[in-house]
């Protein structure tokens, strides 16, 4: 574990080739919804393979590791993807104590470190790194002690809410325009990548190694291939997480205390005094709802 962090500290690359982005999925293995867990995993693995994405990362909650959940993580790892720590029970650091949160990380580590493909990468649930300095600094210290790297993101969005709206439409037996659904999902995520790239150019004066936040959900399973194709058409090269995390941003730690975290580029902007909007507009769930109506996704 410590060797992995040492590599980060030794790499002093001044820049990364323009517009590279890695793909990551949180909350694996999520419960079955309109797709079963195994169906979702197969669709994601097949979609990534067909899109020639050799390596993504799946950040897992260990409380979901029943037999099916373990099989799903094993399938992702066997396909060449990384498995990271997303805590045991997905707690919100803003609402729990440091000791409780650290125990949750350690519980997850005991289970996930035994999984093939495991990497000592930690992704904060909700991206929240603490609403007090004590929490923020306490967890930073705990991650260093445990040999974990903060697997930050640079491209945030509300894909989790898009999937929730879709699942509700399925339960309500609404007619779903799959082409409109695909278009809405893909265009929203590509636009979010452009938003954070523009923010990076403003504050870093360069294009960093970007990390896209997705969730292991049905919309990702249905449209990951379409999303990758659209990103490439927009000039993005798909990177591995390791490549993206070699960026000098891996050494940045925000001084600003953030109750909610906009991702690493937003952290840089806020630390620099930018008080403009550092979240993509469609991180707003109400605007996502309106977008589905505007695009006539459901009837």
PDB file of C-alpha atoms in Angstrom:
ATOM      1  CA  UNK A   1       0.000   0.000   0.000  1.00  0.00           C
ATOM      2  CA  UNK A   2       2.697   2.467   1.035  1.00  0.00           C
ATOM      3  CA  UNK A   3       4.625   1.694  -2.144  1.00  0.00           C
ATOM      4  CA  UNK A   4       1.639   2.871  -4.176  1.00  0.00           C
ATOM      5  CA  UNK A   5       1.570   6.200  -2.318  1.00  0.00           C
ATOM      6  CA  UNK A   6       5.335   6.491  -2.718  1.00  0.00           C
ATOM      7  CA  UNK A   7       4.956   6.255  -6.471  1.00  0.00           C
ATOM      8  CA  UNK A   8       2.579   9.205  -6.335  1.00  0.00           C
ATOM      9  CA  UNK A   9       5.013  11.299  -4.336  1.00  0.00           C
ATOM     10  CA  UNK A  10       7.893  10.501  -6.698  1.00  0.00           C
ATOM     11  CA  UNK A  11       6.065  11.408  -9.894  1.00  0.00           C
ATOM     12  CA  UNK A  12       6.627  15.035 -10.740  1.00  0.00           C
ATOM     13  CA  UNK A  13       4.896  15.272 -14.093  1.00  0.00           C
ATOM     14  CA  UNK A  14       4.179  18.888 -14.916  1.00  0.00           C
ATOM     15  CA  UNK A  15       1.199  18.161 -17.109  1.00  0.00           C
ATOM     16  CA  UNK A  16      -0.847  15.412 -18.624  1.00  0.00           C
ATOM     17  CA  UNK A  17      -1.782  15.279 -22.299  1.00  0.00           C
ATOM     18  CA  UNK A  18      -4.866  17.325 -23.054  1.00  0.00           C
ATOM     19  CA  UNK A  19      -8.297  16.027 -22.175  1.00  0.00           C
ATOM     20  CA  UNK A  20      -7.726  12.642 -20.589  1.00  0.00           C
ATOM     21  CA  UNK A  21     -10.454  11.188 -18.412  1.00  0.00           C
ATOM     22  CA  UNK A  22     -10.729   8.025 -16.327  1.00  0.00           C
ATOM     23  CA  UNK A  23     -14.024   6.313 -15.531  1.00  0.00           C
ATOM     24  CA  UNK A  24     -14.987   5.344 -11.996  1.00  0.00           C
ATOM     25  CA  UNK A  25     -18.126   3.881 -10.439  1.00  0.00           C
ATOM     26  CA  UNK A  26     -19.251   4.361  -6.832  1.00  0.00           C
ATOM     27  CA  UNK A  27     -21.523   2.262  -4.598  1.00  0.00           C
ATOM     28  CA  UNK A  28     -20.724  -1.169  -6.026  1.00  0.00           C
ATOM     29  CA  UNK A  29     -22.354  -3.598  -5.729  1.00  0.00           C
ATOM     30  CA  UNK A  30     -25.636  -1.651  -5.735  1.00  0.00           C
ATOM     31  CA  UNK A  31     -28.896  -3.547  -5.081  1.00  0.00           C
ATOM     32  CA  UNK A  32     -30.870  -4.915  -7.996  1.00  0.00           C
ATOM     33  CA  UNK A  33     -33.350  -2.527  -9.611  1.00  0.00           C
ATOM     34  CA  UNK A  34     -34.767  -2.885 -13.125  1.00  0.00           C
ATOM     35  CA  UNK A  35     -31.698  -5.014 -13.845  1.00  0.00           C
ATOM     36  CA  UNK A  36     -30.499  -7.734 -11.531  1.00  0.00           C
ATOM     37  CA  UNK A  37     -27.032  -7.296 -10.085  1.00  0.00           C
ATOM     38  CA  UNK A  38     -25.544  -9.916 -12.373  1.00  0.00           C
ATOM     39  CA  UNK A  39     -27.272  -8.431 -15.436  1.00  0.00           C
ATOM     40  CA  UNK A  40     -25.937  -4.988 -14.576  1.00  0.00           C
ATOM     41  CA  UNK A  41     -22.400  -6.263 -14.068  1.00  0.00           C
ATOM     42  CA  UNK A  42     -22.443  -8.148 -17.367  1.00  0.00           C
ATOM     43  CA  UNK A  43     -23.755  -5.103 -19.236  1.00  0.00           C
ATOM     44  CA  UNK A  44     -21.108  -2.855 -17.695  1.00  0.00           C
ATOM     45  CA  UNK A  45     -18.276  -5.285 -18.373  1.00  0.00           C
ATOM     46  CA  UNK A  46     -19.424  -5.907 -21.946  1.00  0.00           C
ATOM     47  CA  UNK A  47     -20.034  -2.215 -22.588  1.00  0.00           C
ATOM     48  CA  UNK A  48     -16.608  -1.191 -21.326  1.00  0.00           C
ATOM     49  CA  UNK A  49     -14.940  -3.964 -23.304  1.00  0.00           C
ATOM     50  CA  UNK A  50     -16.730  -3.055 -26.532  1.00  0.00           C
ATOM     51  CA  UNK A  51     -15.830   0.591 -25.983  1.00  0.00           C
ATOM     52  CA  UNK A  52     -12.188  -0.464 -25.544  1.00  0.00           C
ATOM     53  CA  UNK A  53     -11.966   0.811 -21.987  1.00  0.00           C
ATOM     54  CA  UNK A  54      -9.371  -1.531 -20.544  1.00  0.00           C
ATOM     55  CA  UNK A  55      -9.549  -0.345 -16.944  1.00  0.00           C
ATOM     56  CA  UNK A  56     -12.074   1.513 -14.800  1.00  0.00           C
ATOM     57  CA  UNK A  57     -12.449   1.583 -11.017  1.00  0.00           C
ATOM     58  CA  UNK A  58     -15.340   0.338  -8.880  1.00  0.00           C
ATOM     59  CA  UNK A  59     -15.544   1.724  -5.339  1.00  0.00           C
ATOM     60  CA  UNK A  60     -17.311  -0.787  -3.130  1.00  0.00           C
ATOM     61  CA  UNK A  61     -19.345  -0.824   0.083  1.00  0.00           C
ATOM     62  CA  UNK A  62     -18.491  -4.011   1.922  1.00  0.00           C
ATOM     63  CA  UNK A  63     -21.866  -4.397   3.659  1.00  0.00           C
ATOM     64  CA  UNK A  64     -23.238  -5.515   0.295  1.00  0.00           C
ATOM     65  CA  UNK A  65     -20.809  -8.376  -0.100  1.00  0.00           C
ATOM     66  CA  UNK A  66     -23.190 -11.286   0.006  1.00  0.00           C
ATOM     67  CA  UNK A  67     -22.428 -14.153  -2.381  1.00  0.00           C
ATOM     68  CA  UNK A  68     -23.862 -12.281  -5.365  1.00  0.00           C
ATOM     69  CA  UNK A  69     -22.057  -9.065  -4.453  1.00  0.00           C
ATOM     70  CA  UNK A  70     -18.719 -10.848  -4.106  1.00  0.00           C
ATOM     71  CA  UNK A  71     -19.279 -12.516  -7.466  1.00  0.00           C
ATOM     72  CA  UNK A  72     -19.968  -9.142  -9.037  1.00  0.00           C
ATOM     73  CA  UNK A  73     -16.758  -7.588  -7.710  1.00  0.00           C
ATOM     74  CA  UNK A  74     -14.830 -10.667  -8.799  1.00  0.00           C
ATOM     75  CA  UNK A  75     -16.273 -10.279 -12.294  1.00  0.00           C
ATOM     76  CA  UNK A  76     -15.197  -6.630 -12.464  1.00  0.00           C
ATOM     77  CA  UNK A  77     -11.707  -7.526 -11.262  1.00  0.00           C
ATOM     78  CA  UNK A  78     -11.436 -10.446 -13.684  1.00  0.00           C
ATOM     79  CA  UNK A  79     -12.270  -8.028 -16.504  1.00  0.00           C
ATOM     80  CA  UNK A  80      -9.265  -5.918 -15.488  1.00  0.00           C
ATOM     81  CA  UNK A  81     -10.927  -3.252 -13.377  1.00  0.00           C
ATOM     82  CA  UNK A  82      -9.779  -1.914 -10.008  1.00  0.00           C
ATOM     83  CA  UNK A  83     -11.697  -2.311  -6.745  1.00  0.00           C
ATOM     84  CA  UNK A  84     -11.491   0.509  -4.190  1.00  0.00           C
ATOM     85  CA  UNK A  85     -12.789   1.220  -0.686  1.00  0.00           C
ATOM     86  CA  UNK A  86     -16.019   3.246  -0.394  1.00  0.00           C
ATOM     87  CA  UNK A  87     -16.534   2.360   3.307  1.00  0.00           C
ATOM     88  CA  UNK A  88     -18.568  -0.471   4.770  1.00  0.00           C
ATOM     89  CA  UNK A  89     -21.973   1.205   5.178  1.00  0.00           C
ATOM     90  CA  UNK A  90     -21.691   4.455   3.162  1.00  0.00           C
ATOM     91  CA  UNK A  91     -21.837   6.878   6.134  1.00  0.00           C
ATOM     92  CA  UNK A  92     -22.015  10.643   5.767  1.00  0.00           C
ATOM     93  CA  UNK A  93     -18.937  12.118   7.475  1.00  0.00           C
ATOM     94  CA  UNK A  94     -20.904  15.292   8.194  1.00  0.00           C
ATOM     95  CA  UNK A  95     -23.181  13.329  10.545  1.00  0.00           C
ATOM     96  CA  UNK A  96     -20.881  10.838  12.314  1.00  0.00           C
ATOM     97  CA  UNK A  97     -17.823  11.017  14.570  1.00  0.00           C
ATOM     98  CA  UNK A  98     -14.272  10.457  13.364  1.00  0.00           C
ATOM     99  CA  UNK A  99     -13.818   7.190  15.289  1.00  0.00           C
ATOM    100  CA  UNK A 100     -17.040   5.733  13.894  1.00  0.00           C
ATOM    101  CA  UNK A 101     -16.085   6.696  10.345  1.00  0.00           C
ATOM    102  CA  UNK A 102     -12.577   5.254  10.666  1.00  0.00           C
ATOM    103  CA  UNK A 103     -14.032   1.983  11.972  1.00  0.00           C
ATOM    104  CA  UNK A 104     -16.274   1.855   8.907  1.00  0.00           C
ATOM    105  CA  UNK A 105     -13.259   2.299   6.622  1.00  0.00           C
ATOM    106  CA  UNK A 106     -11.325  -0.393   8.481  1.00  0.00           C
ATOM    107  CA  UNK A 107     -14.272  -2.798   8.355  1.00  0.00           C
ATOM    108  CA  UNK A 108     -14.466  -2.335   4.607  1.00  0.00           C
ATOM    109  CA  UNK A 109     -10.715  -2.800   4.294  1.00  0.00           C
ATOM    110  CA  UNK A 110     -10.858  -6.182   6.044  1.00  0.00           C
ATOM    111  CA  UNK A 111     -13.320  -7.429   3.436  1.00  0.00           C
ATOM    112  CA  UNK A 112     -12.220  -5.612   0.299  1.00  0.00           C
ATOM    113  CA  UNK A 113      -8.473  -6.146   0.667  1.00  0.00           C
ATOM    114  CA  UNK A 114      -9.143  -9.852   0.127  1.00  0.00           C
ATOM    115  CA  UNK A 115     -10.845  -9.170  -3.228  1.00  0.00           C
ATOM    116  CA  UNK A 116      -8.834  -9.651  -6.393  1.00  0.00           C
ATOM    117  CA  UNK A 117      -8.167  -6.309  -8.050  1.00  0.00           C
ATOM    118  CA  UNK A 118      -8.169  -4.368  -4.793  1.00  0.00           C
ATOM    119  CA  UNK A 119      -6.274  -1.074  -4.748  1.00  0.00           C
ATOM    120  CA  UNK A 120      -5.662   1.095  -1.644  1.00  0.00           C
ATOM    121  CA  UNK A 121      -7.855   3.887  -2.969  1.00  0.00           C
ATOM    122  CA  UNK A 122     -10.522   5.508  -0.803  1.00  0.00           C
ATOM    123  CA  UNK A 123     -13.548   7.349  -2.183  1.00  0.00           C
ATOM    124  CA  UNK A 124     -15.505   9.444   0.323  1.00  0.00           C
ATOM    125  CA  UNK A 125     -19.263   8.713   0.294  1.00  0.00           C
ATOM    126  CA  UNK A 126     -21.139  11.755  -1.049  1.00  0.00           C
ATOM    127  CA  UNK A 127     -17.608  13.193  -1.603  1.00  0.00           C
ATOM    128  CA  UNK A 128     -18.008  14.737   1.852  1.00  0.00           C
ATOM    129  CA  UNK A 129     -14.714  15.124   3.684  1.00  0.00           C
ATOM    130  CA  UNK A 130     -16.077  16.564   6.946  1.00  0.00           C
ATOM    131  CA  UNK A 131     -17.983  19.591   8.197  1.00  0.00           C
ATOM    132  CA  UNK A 132     -15.388  20.415  10.865  1.00  0.00           C
ATOM    133  CA  UNK A 133     -11.622  20.758  10.759  1.00  0.00           C
ATOM    134  CA  UNK A 134     -11.346  17.978  13.343  1.00  0.00           C
ATOM    135  CA  UNK A 135     -13.192  15.547  11.077  1.00  0.00           C
ATOM    136  CA  UNK A 136     -11.409  16.589   7.907  1.00  0.00           C
ATOM    137  CA  UNK A 137      -7.935  16.402   9.397  1.00  0.00           C
ATOM    138  CA  UNK A 138      -8.746  13.293  11.440  1.00  0.00           C
ATOM    139  CA  UNK A 139      -9.776  11.289   8.395  1.00  0.00           C
ATOM    140  CA  UNK A 140      -6.859  12.586   6.339  1.00  0.00           C
ATOM    141  CA  UNK A 141      -4.527  11.339   9.079  1.00  0.00           C
ATOM    142  CA  UNK A 142      -6.344   7.991   9.282  1.00  0.00           C
ATOM    143  CA  UNK A 143      -6.054   7.446   5.532  1.00  0.00           C
ATOM    144  CA  UNK A 144      -2.323   8.117   5.690  1.00  0.00           C
ATOM    145  CA  UNK A 145      -1.976   5.686   8.592  1.00  0.00           C
ATOM    146  CA  UNK A 146      -3.907   3.013   6.719  1.00  0.00           C
ATOM    147  CA  UNK A 147      -1.897   3.546   3.521  1.00  0.00           C
ATOM    148  CA  UNK A 148      -4.828   4.851   1.483  1.00  0.00           C
ATOM    149  CA  UNK A 149      -4.869   7.378  -1.328  1.00  0.00           C
ATOM    150  CA  UNK A 150      -7.779   9.839  -1.505  1.00  0.00           C
ATOM    151  CA  UNK A 151      -9.344   8.806  -4.809  1.00  0.00           C
ATOM    152  CA  UNK A 152     -10.799  12.197  -5.603  1.00  0.00           C
ATOM    153  CA  UNK A 153     -12.948  13.055  -8.612  1.00  0.00           C
ATOM    154  CA  UNK A 154     -12.771  16.024 -10.943  1.00  0.00           C
ATOM    155  CA  UNK A 155     -16.065  15.593 -12.827  1.00  0.00           C
ATOM    156  CA  UNK A 156     -19.162  15.541 -10.619  1.00  0.00           C
ATOM    157  CA  UNK A 157     -22.761  15.127 -11.774  1.00  0.00           C
ATOM    158  CA  UNK A 158     -26.131  13.748 -10.681  1.00  0.00           C
ATOM    159  CA  UNK A 159     -26.115  10.434 -12.546  1.00  0.00           C
ATOM    160  CA  UNK A 160     -27.401   8.768  -9.355  1.00  0.00           C
ATOM    161  CA  UNK A 161     -30.520  10.953  -9.512  1.00  0.00           C
ATOM    162  CA  UNK A 162     -31.046  10.345 -13.224  1.00  0.00           C
ATOM    163  CA  UNK A 163     -31.090   6.635 -12.468  1.00  0.00           C
ATOM    164  CA  UNK A 164     -33.488   7.128  -9.543  1.00  0.00           C
ATOM    165  CA  UNK A 165     -35.897   9.037 -11.803  1.00  0.00           C
ATOM    166  CA  UNK A 166     -35.615   6.284 -14.405  1.00  0.00           C
ATOM    167  CA  UNK A 167     -36.281   3.540 -11.841  1.00  0.00           C
ATOM    168  CA  UNK A 168     -39.373   5.371 -10.605  1.00  0.00           C
ATOM    169  CA  UNK A 169     -40.655   5.599 -14.162  1.00  0.00           C
ATOM    170  CA  UNK A 170     -40.146   1.846 -14.567  1.00  0.00           C
ATOM    171  CA  UNK A 171     -42.070   1.173 -11.343  1.00  0.00           C
ATOM    172  CA  UNK A 172     -44.841   3.516 -12.488  1.00  0.00           C
ATOM    173  CA  UNK A 173     -44.986   1.638 -15.813  1.00  0.00           C
ATOM    174  CA  UNK A 174     -44.474   4.818 -17.805  1.00  0.00           C
ATOM    175  CA  UNK A 175     -43.643   4.681 -21.474  1.00  0.00           C
ATOM    176  CA  UNK A 176     -39.936   5.408 -21.745  1.00  0.00           C
ATOM    177  CA  UNK A 177     -38.377   6.873 -24.874  1.00  0.00           C
ATOM    178  CA  UNK A 178     -35.055   5.035 -24.766  1.00  0.00           C
ATOM    179  CA  UNK A 179     -33.484   7.291 -27.394  1.00  0.00           C
ATOM    180  CA  UNK A 180     -34.439  10.407 -25.423  1.00  0.00           C
ATOM    181  CA  UNK A 181     -33.203   8.754 -22.247  1.00  0.00           C
ATOM    182  CA  UNK A 182     -29.863   7.876 -23.843  1.00  0.00           C
ATOM    183  CA  UNK A 183     -29.477  11.384 -25.288  1.00  0.00           C
ATOM    184  CA  UNK A 184     -30.271  13.029 -21.952  1.00  0.00           C
ATOM    185  CA  UNK A 185     -27.887  10.817 -20.001  1.00  0.00           C
ATOM    186  CA  UNK A 186     -24.979  11.041 -22.436  1.00  0.00           C
ATOM    187  CA  UNK A 187     -25.227  14.745 -23.228  1.00  0.00           C
ATOM    188  CA  UNK A 188     -25.516  15.686 -19.552  1.00  0.00           C
ATOM    189  CA  UNK A 189     -22.373  13.770 -18.633  1.00  0.00           C
ATOM    190  CA  UNK A 190     -20.352  15.010 -21.596  1.00  0.00           C
ATOM    191  CA  UNK A 191     -21.390  18.563 -20.746  1.00  0.00           C
ATOM    192  CA  UNK A 192     -20.335  18.047 -17.122  1.00  0.00           C
ATOM    193  CA  UNK A 193     -16.882  16.976 -18.314  1.00  0.00           C
ATOM    194  CA  UNK A 194     -16.648  20.131 -20.435  1.00  0.00           C
ATOM    195  CA  UNK A 195     -17.737  22.278 -17.460  1.00  0.00           C
ATOM    196  CA  UNK A 196     -14.959  20.991 -15.198  1.00  0.00           C
ATOM    197  CA  UNK A 197     -12.392  21.115 -18.000  1.00  0.00           C
ATOM    198  CA  UNK A 198     -13.241  24.801 -18.485  1.00  0.00           C
ATOM    199  CA  UNK A 199     -12.937  25.331 -14.714  1.00  0.00           C
ATOM    200  CA  UNK A 200      -9.539  23.615 -14.776  1.00  0.00           C
ATOM    201  CA  UNK A 201      -8.329  25.787 -17.631  1.00  0.00           C
ATOM    202  CA  UNK A 202      -9.389  28.864 -15.650  1.00  0.00           C
ATOM    203  CA  UNK A 203      -7.640  27.877 -12.412  1.00  0.00           C
ATOM    204  CA  UNK A 204      -4.846  25.507 -13.473  1.00  0.00           C
ATOM    205  CA  UNK A 205      -4.178  26.898 -16.959  1.00  0.00           C
ATOM    206  CA  UNK A 206      -3.990  23.333 -18.231  1.00  0.00           C
ATOM    207  CA  UNK A 207      -5.977  20.151 -18.673  1.00  0.00           C
ATOM    208  CA  UNK A 208      -5.413  17.807 -15.717  1.00  0.00           C
ATOM    209  CA  UNK A 209      -5.987  14.080 -15.544  1.00  0.00           C
ATOM    210  CA  UNK A 210      -9.756  14.017 -15.053  1.00  0.00           C
ATOM    211  CA  UNK A 211     -11.703  11.412 -13.079  1.00  0.00           C
ATOM    212  CA  UNK A 212     -15.376  10.972 -13.951  1.00  0.00           C
ATOM    213  CA  UNK A 213     -17.731  10.044 -11.123  1.00  0.00           C
ATOM    214  CA  UNK A 214     -20.444   7.568 -12.094  1.00  0.00           C
ATOM    215  CA  UNK A 215     -22.395   5.070 -10.024  1.00  0.00           C
ATOM    216  CA  UNK A 216     -22.810   1.363 -10.582  1.00  0.00           C
ATOM    217  CA  UNK A 217     -26.406   1.727 -11.747  1.00  0.00           C
ATOM    218  CA  UNK A 218     -28.650   0.644 -14.584  1.00  0.00           C
ATOM    219  CA  UNK A 219     -28.275   3.773 -16.715  1.00  0.00           C
ATOM    220  CA  UNK A 220     -24.511   3.334 -16.676  1.00  0.00           C
ATOM    221  CA  UNK A 221     -24.981  -0.306 -17.666  1.00  0.00           C
ATOM    222  CA  UNK A 222     -27.328   0.638 -20.502  1.00  0.00           C
ATOM    223  CA  UNK A 223     -25.352   3.541 -21.927  1.00  0.00           C
ATOM    224  CA  UNK A 224     -21.684   3.304 -20.943  1.00  0.00           C
ATOM    225  CA  UNK A 225     -20.685   2.510 -24.514  1.00  0.00           C
ATOM    226  CA  UNK A 226     -22.639   5.483 -25.869  1.00  0.00           C
ATOM    227  CA  UNK A 227     -21.080   7.725 -23.227  1.00  0.00           C
ATOM    228  CA  UNK A 228     -17.523   6.655 -24.049  1.00  0.00           C
ATOM    229  CA  UNK A 229     -18.168   7.149 -27.767  1.00  0.00           C
ATOM    230  CA  UNK A 230     -19.545  10.652 -27.139  1.00  0.00           C
ATOM    231  CA  UNK A 231     -16.597  11.581 -24.915  1.00  0.00           C
ATOM    232  CA  UNK A 232     -14.173  10.511 -27.611  1.00  0.00           C
ATOM    233  CA  UNK A 233     -16.082  12.488 -30.234  1.00  0.00           C
ATOM    234  CA  UNK A 234     -15.728  15.503 -27.947  1.00  0.00           C
ATOM    235  CA  UNK A 235     -11.960  15.099 -27.952  1.00  0.00           C
ATOM    236  CA  UNK A 236     -11.441  13.077 -24.779  1.00  0.00           C
ATOM    237  CA  UNK A 237      -8.975  10.224 -24.465  1.00  0.00           C
ATOM    238  CA  UNK A 238     -10.032   7.529 -22.005  1.00  0.00           C
ATOM    239  CA  UNK A 239      -7.294   7.026 -19.417  1.00  0.00           C
ATOM    240  CA  UNK A 240      -6.858   4.421 -16.711  1.00  0.00           C
ATOM    241  CA  UNK A 241      -7.402   5.632 -13.135  1.00  0.00           C
ATOM    242  CA  UNK A 242      -3.671   5.150 -12.496  1.00  0.00           C
ATOM    243  CA  UNK A 243      -2.827   7.462 -15.383  1.00  0.00           C
ATOM    244  CA  UNK A 244      -5.254  10.147 -14.248  1.00  0.00           C
ATOM    245  CA  UNK A 245      -4.107   9.980 -10.632  1.00  0.00           C
ATOM    246  CA  UNK A 246      -0.485  10.653 -11.651  1.00  0.00           C
ATOM    247  CA  UNK A 247      -1.500  14.274 -12.120  1.00  0.00           C
ATOM    248  CA  UNK A 248       0.090  16.779  -9.681  1.00  0.00           C
ATOM    249  CA  UNK A 249      -3.440  17.356  -8.371  1.00  0.00           C
ATOM    250  CA  UNK A 250      -2.904  14.162  -6.363  1.00  0.00           C
ATOM    251  CA  UNK A 251      -0.847  16.211  -3.904  1.00  0.00           C
ATOM    252  CA  UNK A 252      -3.422  18.973  -3.406  1.00  0.00           C
ATOM    253  CA  UNK A 253      -5.298  19.272  -0.111  1.00  0.00           C
ATOM    254  CA  UNK A 254      -7.924  21.978   0.240  1.00  0.00           C
ATOM    255  CA  UNK A 255      -7.452  24.511   3.014  1.00  0.00           C
ATOM    256  CA  UNK A 256     -11.070  25.657   2.675  1.00  0.00           C
ATOM    257  CA  UNK A 257     -13.436  23.688   4.912  1.00  0.00           C
ATOM    258  CA  UNK A 258     -16.114  22.230   2.661  1.00  0.00           C
ATOM    259  CA  UNK A 259     -19.405  20.865   3.989  1.00  0.00           C
ATOM    260  CA  UNK A 260     -20.067  19.594   0.467  1.00  0.00           C
ATOM    261  CA  UNK A 261     -17.241  18.848  -1.918  1.00  0.00           C
ATOM    262  CA  UNK A 262     -17.427  19.870  -5.599  1.00  0.00           C
ATOM    263  CA  UNK A 263     -14.529  17.631  -6.613  1.00  0.00           C
ATOM    264  CA  UNK A 264     -10.835  18.418  -6.873  1.00  0.00           C
ATOM    265  CA  UNK A 265     -11.118  21.179  -9.503  1.00  0.00           C
ATOM    266  CA  UNK A 266     -13.814  22.894  -7.461  1.00  0.00           C
ATOM    267  CA  UNK A 267     -11.601  22.613  -4.369  1.00  0.00           C
ATOM    268  CA  UNK A 268      -8.782  24.376  -6.210  1.00  0.00           C
ATOM    269  CA  UNK A 269     -11.188  27.090  -7.375  1.00  0.00           C
ATOM    270  CA  UNK A 270     -12.578  27.701  -3.883  1.00  0.00           C
ATOM    271  CA  UNK A 271      -9.125  27.736  -2.299  1.00  0.00           C
ATOM    272  CA  UNK A 272      -8.192  30.351  -4.884  1.00  0.00           C
ATOM    273  CA  UNK A 273     -11.060  32.579  -3.834  1.00  0.00           C
ATOM    274  CA  UNK A 274     -13.467  31.806  -6.675  1.00  0.00           C
ATOM    275  CA  UNK A 275     -16.973  32.286  -5.295  1.00  0.00           C
ATOM    276  CA  UNK A 276     -18.689  31.473  -8.560  1.00  0.00           C
ATOM    277  CA  UNK A 277     -20.494  28.226  -9.289  1.00  0.00           C
ATOM    278  CA  UNK A 278     -18.069  25.320  -8.977  1.00  0.00           C
ATOM    279  CA  UNK A 279     -20.744  22.647  -9.491  1.00  0.00           C
ATOM    280  CA  UNK A 280     -22.107  21.708 -12.883  1.00  0.00           C
ATOM    281  CA  UNK A 281     -25.699  23.066 -13.055  1.00  0.00           C
ATOM    282  CA  UNK A 282     -27.149  19.585 -13.455  1.00  0.00           C
ATOM    283  CA  UNK A 283     -25.782  18.509 -10.094  1.00  0.00           C
ATOM    284  CA  UNK A 284     -29.077  20.101  -9.039  1.00  0.00           C
ATOM    285  CA  UNK A 285     -31.681  17.319  -8.800  1.00  0.00           C
ATOM    286  CA  UNK A 286     -34.617  19.639  -9.543  1.00  0.00           C
ATOM    287  CA  UNK A 287     -32.973  20.760 -12.765  1.00  0.00           C
ATOM    288  CA  UNK A 288     -32.444  17.111 -13.703  1.00  0.00           C
ATOM    289  CA  UNK A 289     -36.169  16.511 -13.191  1.00  0.00           C
ATOM    290  CA  UNK A 290     -36.961  19.460 -15.461  1.00  0.00           C
ATOM    291  CA  UNK A 291     -34.554  18.200 -18.098  1.00  0.00           C
ATOM    292  CA  UNK A 292     -36.326  14.837 -18.264  1.00  0.00           C
ATOM    293  CA  UNK A 293     -39.605  16.671 -18.835  1.00  0.00           C
ATOM    294  CA  UNK A 294     -38.111  19.020 -21.445  1.00  0.00           C
ATOM    295  CA  UNK A 295     -36.636  16.101 -23.367  1.00  0.00           C
ATOM    296  CA  UNK A 296     -39.922  14.146 -23.130  1.00  0.00           C
ATOM    297  CA  UNK A 297     -38.142  11.074 -21.792  1.00  0.00           C
ATOM    298  CA  UNK A 298     -41.262   9.674 -20.110  1.00  0.00           C
ATOM    299  CA  UNK A 299     -44.868   9.656 -21.282  1.00  0.00           C
TER     300      UNK A 299
END
